[in-house]
Amino acid sequence: RFITKRLTNEEDLELDNNSFRTIIYDSLLKSIDKQDIVVGETEYINELVDLLVEKATPFINLLEKSIILELLTRYFNQIFNNQINSLTDKHSEAKVVLKVKNKPIEVIFEGNKCKKFENEISLLNKAIYIDNPYIVDSLDKREFINPMGDYLNPMDEYLRKLIVSDDNIDVMDGIIESVLVKEKLEEIYRALNCVVDGQIIEQNSNEFYLQKDGYKDPIHFGNLSNGLKAFVLVKKLLEKGILKEKDVLILDEPEIHLHPQWQVIYAEIIVLLQKHFDLSIIVTTHSPYFLDAINLYSIKHDIDKKVNYYLSSIDNYNVTMEFVTDNIDKIYKKMSTPVDEFETLR
């Protein structure tokens, strides 16, 4: 750490071996209590410095961009199980372009390897991805395998660490934010309490329970229904103060584990989160109940001007996203196809 800090403060990183050795030697002495150095150890320290110079030089000479490309390659391959590029044309490019205030962040993959990364803007807000409520079962386990037999993917593991981490907690941390958001949370909690009418408690170091009214003993998170887990997860994110203004929340088919009435409640919670925290929320759904609830509650809570709708379709192995905010009936029509088939059967 000493060495890295010294190197990043150097105006010219193209150091000769002697300068580089001096930096390592000085940094090593700073990390050792000089009173612990006894007579005769100077030669040993010099040998250690020589070894560190030999080991560290290749890393210092690596280009930062090369490291970033390798990191992105490993991360995306973990997420997509080594299938980043098109399965119909493995030699084609896979390109992701995100524009924020007309400044692009661009990532290009070829042959399941990241070959280009350009960013003209640094994102300061975090993105939270939720694709299933099983993450709740992992909160009191060091290593978790979900019911499908898989280890948590990097995005789920990131979410898990956000929730359970208590590193360097100070009693003053987040106290101003906590006071400011209390009024915002009241409206959200009223919706949440329609389903989760209890308090989340922690016992035996990172074992989480839901203390519901009328129950003598609290319910372990693992024993909750999958629908309840979805609501408990949102409640935990709010109680820990993890969701901040301007953050990005990505929900992949959140209605899957919810019956129609709870889909409606969950949809209102999403709308209220956007309204009070100014979040950017991306939601995918196959449920007409859920879509209708998002639409109507966004109008009720006066954020409908911020809501955009897209319809996905596949044509010749290519997925396109059509902007249909001015004609969301296209989505309803596609969702009604099974109902039309039922009518034919009836």
Coordinates of C-alpha atoms in Angstrom, one line a residue:
R1 CA 0.0 0.0 0.0
F2 CA 2.9 2.4 0.8
I3 CA 4.5 1.6 -2.5
T4 CA 1.3 2.1 -4.5
K5 CA 0.7 5.4 -2.8
R6 CA 4.2 6.7 -3.5
L7 CA 4.1 5.5 -7.1
T8 CA 0.7 7.2 -7.9
N9 CA 2.1 10.4 -6.4
E10 CA 5.1 10.3 -8.7
E11 CA 5.0 12.8 -11.6
D12 CA 6.9 10.4 -13.9
L13 CA 6.1 6.7 -13.5
E14 CA 8.8 5.6 -15.9
L15 CA 11.3 5.1 -13.0
D16 CA 14.7 3.6 -13.4
N17 CA 15.6 0.6 -11.3
N18 CA 17.5 2.6 -8.7
S19 CA 14.6 5.1 -8.1
F20 CA 12.1 2.2 -7.9
R21 CA 14.3 0.4 -5.4
T22 CA 14.6 3.5 -3.3
I23 CA 10.8 3.9 -3.2
I24 CA 10.4 0.3 -2.1
Y25 CA 13.1 0.5 0.5
D26 CA 11.7 3.7 2.0
S27 CA 8.2 2.3 2.0
L28 CA 9.3 -0.9 3.7
L29 CA 11.1 0.9 6.5
K30 CA 7.9 3.0 7.1
S31 CA 5.9 -0.2 7.6
I32 CA 8.4 -1.6 10.1
D33 CA 9.0 -0.3 13.6
K34 CA 12.7 0.8 13.5
Q35 CA 13.1 -0.4 17.1
D36 CA 12.4 -4.0 15.8
I37 CA 15.4 -3.9 13.5
V38 CA 18.4 -5.5 15.2
V39 CA 22.0 -5.3 14.3
G40 CA 22.8 -7.6 11.4
E41 CA 19.4 -7.5 9.8
T42 CA 20.3 -4.7 7.3
E43 CA 21.6 -7.3 4.8
Y44 CA 18.4 -9.3 5.1
I45 CA 16.3 -6.2 4.5
N46 CA 18.3 -5.4 1.4
E47 CA 17.7 -8.9 0.1
L48 CA 14.0 -8.5 0.8
V49 CA 13.9 -5.2 -1.1
D50 CA 15.7 -6.9 -4.1
L51 CA 13.1 -9.6 -4.1
L52 CA 10.2 -7.1 -3.9
V53 CA 11.6 -5.1 -6.8
E54 CA 11.9 -8.3 -8.9
K55 CA 8.3 -9.3 -8.1
A56 CA 6.7 -5.9 -8.4
T57 CA 8.3 -4.6 -11.6
P58 CA 6.1 -6.6 -14.0
F59 CA 2.9 -5.3 -12.2
I60 CA 4.0 -1.7 -12.3
N61 CA 4.8 -2.0 -16.0
L62 CA 1.3 -3.3 -16.8
L63 CA -0.9 -0.8 -18.4
E64 CA -4.0 0.1 -16.3
K65 CA -6.2 -0.4 -19.4
S66 CA -5.0 -4.0 -19.8
I67 CA -6.0 -4.8 -16.2
I68 CA -9.4 -3.2 -16.7
L69 CA -10.0 -5.3 -19.8
E70 CA -9.1 -8.5 -18.1
L71 CA -11.3 -7.6 -15.1
L72 CA -14.3 -6.9 -17.3
T73 CA -13.7 -10.1 -19.2
R74 CA -13.7 -12.2 -16.0
Y75 CA -16.7 -10.4 -14.5
F76 CA -19.0 -10.6 -17.6
N77 CA -18.0 -14.3 -18.2
Q78 CA -19.0 -15.1 -14.6
I79 CA -22.4 -13.4 -15.1
F80 CA -23.1 -14.9 -18.6
N81 CA -21.4 -18.3 -18.1
N82 CA -18.8 -17.7 -20.8
Q83 CA -21.5 -16.8 -23.4
I84 CA -21.2 -13.1 -23.8
N85 CA -21.1 -13.0 -27.6
S86 CA -23.9 -14.1 -30.0
L87 CA -24.3 -17.8 -30.3
T88 CA -25.3 -17.5 -33.9
D89 CA -22.2 -15.5 -34.8
K90 CA -19.3 -15.9 -32.4
H91 CA -17.1 -13.6 -34.4
S92 CA -19.5 -10.6 -34.1
E93 CA -19.0 -7.8 -31.6
A94 CA -21.1 -7.4 -28.5
K95 CA -21.4 -3.8 -27.7
V96 CA -22.8 -2.1 -24.6
V97 CA -23.1 1.7 -24.7
L98 CA -24.5 3.7 -21.8
K99 CA -25.0 7.5 -22.2
V100 CA -25.1 9.7 -19.2
K101 CA -25.6 13.4 -19.9
N102 CA -24.5 12.7 -23.5
K103 CA -21.2 11.2 -22.3
P104 CA -20.8 7.6 -23.3
I105 CA -19.5 4.6 -21.4
E106 CA -18.7 1.9 -24.0
V107 CA -17.7 -1.7 -23.6
I108 CA -17.0 -4.0 -26.6
F109 CA -16.6 -7.8 -26.4
E110 CA -15.4 -10.2 -29.1
G111 CA -14.8 -13.9 -28.7
N112 CA -16.1 -13.6 -25.1
K113 CA -13.2 -11.2 -24.3
C114 CA -13.4 -7.5 -23.6
K115 CA -11.4 -5.7 -26.3
K116 CA -12.4 -2.1 -25.6
F117 CA -13.5 0.0 -22.7
E118 CA -14.0 3.7 -22.9
N119 CA -15.6 5.9 -20.2
E120 CA -15.9 9.7 -20.4
I121 CA -17.8 10.0 -17.1
S122 CA -17.4 8.4 -13.7
L123 CA -20.5 7.0 -12.1
L124 CA -20.8 7.8 -8.4
N125 CA -24.0 6.0 -7.6
K126 CA -24.3 2.3 -7.1
A127 CA -26.5 -0.1 -9.0
I128 CA -28.4 -2.9 -7.2
Y129 CA -29.6 -5.9 -9.2
I130 CA -32.3 -8.2 -7.8
D131 CA -33.5 -11.2 -9.7
N132 CA -34.8 -13.5 -7.0
P133 CA -35.7 -13.3 -3.3
Y134 CA -33.4 -16.3 -2.4
I135 CA -30.7 -13.8 -1.5
V136 CA -32.5 -13.5 1.9
D137 CA -31.6 -17.1 2.7
S138 CA -27.9 -16.3 2.4
L139 CA -27.7 -13.4 4.9
D140 CA -26.6 -15.6 7.8
K141 CA -24.2 -17.9 5.9
R142 CA -20.6 -17.3 4.9
E143 CA -21.0 -19.3 1.7
F144 CA -24.4 -19.8 0.2
I145 CA -25.8 -22.2 -2.5
N146 CA -29.2 -21.3 -3.7
P147 CA -32.0 -23.9 -4.0
M148 CA -31.1 -24.4 -7.7
G149 CA -27.7 -25.7 -6.6
D150 CA -25.6 -22.7 -7.7
Y151 CA -23.3 -20.4 -5.8
L152 CA -24.3 -16.7 -5.7
N153 CA -23.3 -14.9 -8.9
P154 CA -21.1 -11.7 -8.4
M155 CA -24.2 -9.4 -8.5
D156 CA -26.0 -11.4 -5.8
E157 CA -22.9 -11.6 -3.7
Y158 CA -22.4 -7.8 -4.0
L159 CA -26.0 -7.3 -2.8
R160 CA -25.5 -9.8 0.1
K161 CA -22.4 -8.0 1.2
L162 CA -24.1 -4.7 1.2
I163 CA -26.8 -6.0 3.5
V164 CA -24.7 -7.9 6.0
S165 CA -21.6 -5.7 6.1
D166 CA -21.0 -3.8 9.3
D167 CA -17.5 -2.8 8.6
N168 CA -16.3 0.4 10.3
I169 CA -19.7 1.4 11.5
D170 CA -19.7 4.7 13.4
V171 CA -22.7 5.8 15.5
M172 CA -22.8 9.0 13.4
D173 CA -22.7 7.3 10.0
G174 CA -25.7 8.2 8.0
I175 CA -27.5 9.9 10.9
I176 CA -28.3 13.0 8.8
E177 CA -29.6 10.9 5.9
S178 CA -31.6 8.8 8.3
V179 CA -33.4 11.9 9.8
L180 CA -34.1 13.3 6.3
V181 CA -35.6 10.1 4.8
K182 CA -37.9 9.2 7.8
E183 CA -40.8 11.1 6.3
K184 CA -40.1 9.6 2.9
L185 CA -40.1 6.1 4.4
E186 CA -43.5 6.5 6.2
E187 CA -45.5 6.2 2.9
I188 CA -43.4 3.3 1.7
Y189 CA -43.6 1.5 5.0
R190 CA -47.4 1.8 5.0
A191 CA -47.4 -0.2 1.7
L192 CA -44.8 -2.6 3.0
N193 CA -46.7 -3.2 6.3
C194 CA -49.7 -4.5 4.3
V195 CA -47.6 -7.6 3.8
V196 CA -44.7 -7.5 6.3
D197 CA -46.3 -6.4 9.5
G198 CA -43.3 -7.1 11.7
Q199 CA -39.8 -6.1 12.7
I200 CA -36.6 -7.5 11.2
I201 CA -34.3 -8.5 14.1
E202 CA -30.8 -10.0 14.2
Q203 CA -29.8 -12.8 16.6
N204 CA -26.7 -14.8 17.2
S205 CA -24.6 -12.6 14.9
N206 CA -26.0 -12.3 11.4
E207 CA -29.0 -14.6 11.8
F208 CA -32.0 -12.7 10.7
Y209 CA -35.6 -13.2 11.8
L210 CA -39.0 -11.5 11.2
Q211 CA -40.8 -10.7 14.5
K212 CA -44.5 -10.7 13.5
D213 CA -47.3 -9.6 15.7
G214 CA -49.1 -12.5 17.3
Y215 CA -46.2 -14.9 17.1
K216 CA -44.4 -15.9 20.3
D217 CA -41.1 -16.7 18.4
P218 CA -39.7 -14.8 15.4
I219 CA -39.6 -16.5 12.0
H220 CA -36.3 -17.3 10.5
F221 CA -35.8 -15.7 7.1
G222 CA -35.3 -19.1 5.5
N223 CA -38.8 -20.2 6.6
L224 CA -40.6 -17.3 4.9
S225 CA -42.5 -17.8 1.7
N226 CA -40.7 -16.6 -1.4
G227 CA -43.2 -13.8 -1.8
L228 CA -42.6 -12.6 1.7
K229 CA -38.8 -12.7 1.1
A230 CA -39.2 -10.3 -1.8
F231 CA -40.8 -7.7 0.6
V232 CA -38.4 -8.4 3.4
L233 CA -35.5 -7.8 1.0
V234 CA -36.8 -4.3 0.1
K235 CA -37.4 -3.6 3.8
K236 CA -33.9 -4.6 4.7
L237 CA -32.4 -2.4 2.0
L238 CA -34.4 0.6 3.4
E239 CA -33.6 -0.1 7.0
K240 CA -29.9 -0.4 6.3
G241 CA -29.9 2.8 4.4
I242 CA -28.4 1.1 1.4
L243 CA -30.7 2.8 -1.2
K244 CA -29.5 6.3 -1.7
E245 CA -30.8 9.1 -3.9
K246 CA -29.9 8.7 -7.6
D247 CA -29.0 5.0 -7.2
V248 CA -29.9 2.5 -9.9
L249 CA -32.3 -0.4 -9.0
I250 CA -32.7 -3.3 -11.5
L251 CA -35.6 -5.7 -10.9
D252 CA -35.8 -8.8 -13.1
E253 CA -39.3 -10.1 -13.2
P254 CA -40.1 -9.3 -9.5
E255 CA -43.6 -10.6 -9.8
I256 CA -42.7 -14.2 -10.3
H257 CA -43.1 -15.2 -6.6
L258 CA -46.0 -12.9 -5.9
H259 CA -49.8 -13.6 -6.2
P260 CA -51.8 -10.8 -8.0
Q261 CA -52.7 -8.8 -4.9
W262 CA -49.0 -8.7 -3.7
Q263 CA -47.9 -7.8 -7.2
V264 CA -50.0 -4.7 -7.0
I265 CA -48.5 -3.7 -3.6
Y266 CA -45.0 -4.4 -4.8
A267 CA -45.6 -2.2 -7.8
E268 CA -46.7 0.7 -5.6
I269 CA -43.6 0.3 -3.5
I270 CA -41.4 0.6 -6.6
V271 CA -43.3 3.7 -7.7
L272 CA -42.8 5.3 -4.2
L273 CA -39.1 4.4 -4.2
Q274 CA -38.7 6.3 -7.4
K275 CA -40.7 9.2 -6.2
H276 CA -39.0 9.7 -2.9
F277 CA -35.4 8.7 -3.7
D278 CA -35.3 9.8 -7.4
L279 CA -33.9 6.3 -8.3
S280 CA -33.4 5.1 -11.8
I281 CA -35.4 1.8 -11.8
I282 CA -35.4 -0.8 -14.6
V283 CA -38.1 -3.4 -14.3
T284 CA -38.8 -6.4 -16.6
T285 CA -42.2 -8.1 -16.3
H286 CA -44.5 -10.6 -18.0
S287 CA -47.5 -9.8 -15.7
P288 CA -50.4 -7.6 -16.9
Y289 CA -51.3 -7.1 -13.2
F290 CA -47.9 -5.8 -12.4
L291 CA -47.7 -3.6 -15.6
D292 CA -51.1 -2.1 -14.9
A293 CA -50.2 -1.4 -11.3
I294 CA -47.0 0.4 -12.3
N295 CA -48.9 2.4 -14.8
L296 CA -51.8 3.5 -12.6
Y297 CA -49.7 4.1 -9.4
S298 CA -47.2 6.2 -11.4
I299 CA -50.2 8.4 -12.4
K300 CA -51.6 8.4 -8.9
H301 CA -48.2 9.5 -7.3
D302 CA -47.5 12.0 -10.2
I303 CA -44.4 10.4 -11.6
D304 CA -45.9 9.1 -14.9
K305 CA -43.9 11.7 -16.9
K306 CA -40.7 9.9 -15.7
V307 CA -41.9 6.4 -16.8
N308 CA -40.9 4.9 -20.1
Y309 CA -42.1 1.6 -21.5
Y310 CA -40.3 -0.7 -23.9
L311 CA -41.5 -3.9 -25.7
S312 CA -39.0 -6.6 -26.5
S313 CA -39.2 -8.8 -29.5
I314 CA -37.1 -11.4 -31.3
D315 CA -36.6 -11.3 -35.1
N316 CA -34.1 -13.6 -36.7
Y317 CA -32.2 -14.2 -33.4
N318 CA -31.9 -10.5 -32.8
V319 CA -33.6 -8.9 -29.8
T320 CA -35.0 -5.4 -30.2
M321 CA -36.4 -3.0 -27.7
E322 CA -39.2 -0.8 -29.1
F323 CA -40.1 2.4 -27.3
V324 CA -43.9 2.3 -26.7
T325 CA -44.5 4.8 -24.0
D326 CA -47.1 6.5 -26.2
N327 CA -48.7 3.2 -27.1
I328 CA -48.4 0.7 -24.2
D329 CA -51.4 -1.1 -25.5
K330 CA -48.9 -3.0 -27.7
I331 CA -47.5 -4.6 -24.5
Y332 CA -51.0 -5.5 -23.2
K333 CA -51.9 -7.0 -26.6
K334 CA -48.8 -9.2 -26.4
M335 CA -49.6 -10.2 -22.8
S336 CA -53.2 -11.1 -23.7
T337 CA -52.3 -13.8 -26.2
P338 CA -52.6 -16.6 -23.6
V339 CA -56.0 -15.3 -22.6
D340 CA -57.2 -15.4 -26.2
E341 CA -56.0 -19.0 -26.4
F342 CA -58.0 -19.8 -23.3
E343 CA -61.1 -18.3 -24.8
T344 CA -60.6 -20.5 -27.9
L345 CA -60.3 -23.6 -25.7
R346 CA -63.3 -22.6 -23.6

